[in-house]
Amino acid sequence: MAREHLSLFELNTHIKEELKERFPSTYWVIAEISEIRTVRSGHCYLELIEKDADSDQVKAKARATIWAFTYRMLKPYFETTTRQTLSAGLKVLLKVSVEFQEVYGYSLNIKDIDPTFTLGDIARRKLEVIQQLQEDGVMDMNKEVDLAEVPQVLAVISSPTAAGYEDFINQLSNNPEGYKIYHKLFPAIMQGDEAEQSIIAALERIYEHEHAFDAVVIIRGGGSSSDLMCFDSYMLALNIAQFPLPVLTGIGHERDESVADMVAHTRLKTPTAVAEFIIDRITQFDAYLSDLKEHFVAETSQLLLNESHRLELAAQRFQPVVNKAISTSKQFQIDAAHRLEFAVKSYFDKQVNFFSHVKESAHYLTKKQLRGSHQNLAFQSKRLKLETSAYFKNQQQKLKLAERTLELSDPYEILKRGYSLTYRGGELVKQLESLNVGDELLTQVHEGKIISRIEKITQKK
């Protein structure tokens, strides 16, 4: 018994008619572009998908077409408005009609695209990434890492064929001051679906040798906003934010700031700007050292000049003291000699008077008395010689003692014996209470002068 049947063409025709009747108008549909290609005729063919929000699994898929006439109008309008290339990975709001061809089957014909939806979706996803980073507490972590004053050893993440990388190297190598800046390239894919994992892998390789580098530089040439979407990735931003070395970005897009730029230590617009920043930082430190050197030389010269002047004044004040001491000592000797001369003369005058009295009394004495007197006179004469000799010897010893005392009182002689004089601020130090830790002292010894600074003061117990 023959069964009723339809040909495939007839079945597809019925489906086409049913779909046309069921979906007679156009519909606004939200979808993600998974594939897109343009043929020589100008037609654009896409594959649209929808993913599950929780599992990220594809739960719907459809082919779509933008015919050449429509594509020539939609593409520039969309890209001018969003500053994004119409490319895979974008979430779009499309105005479509349902089509079914007997040969090609089901597809969607795209009539219009709402660029404001894509802008909102991109902004929403970027904001979600930023909020997540803030909740994780890592948004400013890399900014808190200290950047070396002279960053001369750099780990560079870039594509080796990128024009921006070449510009960066040329700028570093040809800096006006001739600074030597070392750099090592860690190659990575800088755009597209594989860029995120490629850049993270480069960071992991750098982490194995972090002690060898001063900073990490992530650079690439210019490109469309869609080329830079990988730099809004949460995982890439998280790796940059938590990296132990400061990260400098020069992604080459002046209008937009990516999430990677926001979490990096320093964001610069272009690779060339990164190179200029590094050179300027080294130049500033070099200028600081030059200024420090000039200041040190000037301060030291002034200090030496002041100390020299102070020593001259001290010497001028010291000389009159010495002269006065010498003059006083000489006057003491002269006075001592005068006193000695007067004492001797007085003594002899007394003796003369005594002998005169003896002579006058001799006439009244007996010969025995006269003999006794002669004996007494001899005894007194001998005694006088002894006393006179002893008196002169005693006076000579006093003179020698005075001269020795004068010599020992000479400040230069005191310094020769190992003593020293200590001054602070031009004043002689006499008590510990007048000194403080950190004071600068000038110590005068016999051989010269010593300049020192107090580190500790210990009171005598």
PDB file of C-alpha atoms in Angstrom, residues 12 84 87 91 126-127 129 144 190 241 252 294 331 460:
ATOM      1  CA  ASN A  12      10.624  23.155   2.738  1.00  0.00           C
ATOM      2  CA  GLN A  84      33.896  49.555  17.814  1.00  0.00           C
ATOM      3  CA  SER A  87      33.271  41.978  15.002  1.00  0.00           C
ATOM      4  CA  LYS A  91      26.512  41.797  21.853  1.00  0.00           C
ATOM      5  CA  LYS A 126      33.169  47.217  31.922  1.00  0.00           C
ATOM      6  CA  LEU A 127      31.413  48.680  34.969  1.00  0.00           C
ATOM      7  CA  VAL A 129      34.467  44.348  36.019  1.00  0.00           C
ATOM      8  CA  GLU A 144      50.865  51.265  45.755  1.00  0.00           C
ATOM      9  CA  MET A 190      47.823  41.851  21.765  1.00  0.00           C
ATOM     10  CA  ALA A 241      46.489  44.774  39.865  1.00  0.00           C
ATOM     11  CA  GLY A 252      47.894  53.239  22.086  1.00  0.00           C
ATOM     12  CA  GLU A 294      76.259  71.452  43.695  1.00  0.00           C
ATOM     13  CA  GLN A 331     106.726  91.476  85.924  1.00  0.00           C
ATOM     14  CA  LYS A 460      79.575  60.391  84.931  1.00  0.00           C
TER      15      LYS A 460
END
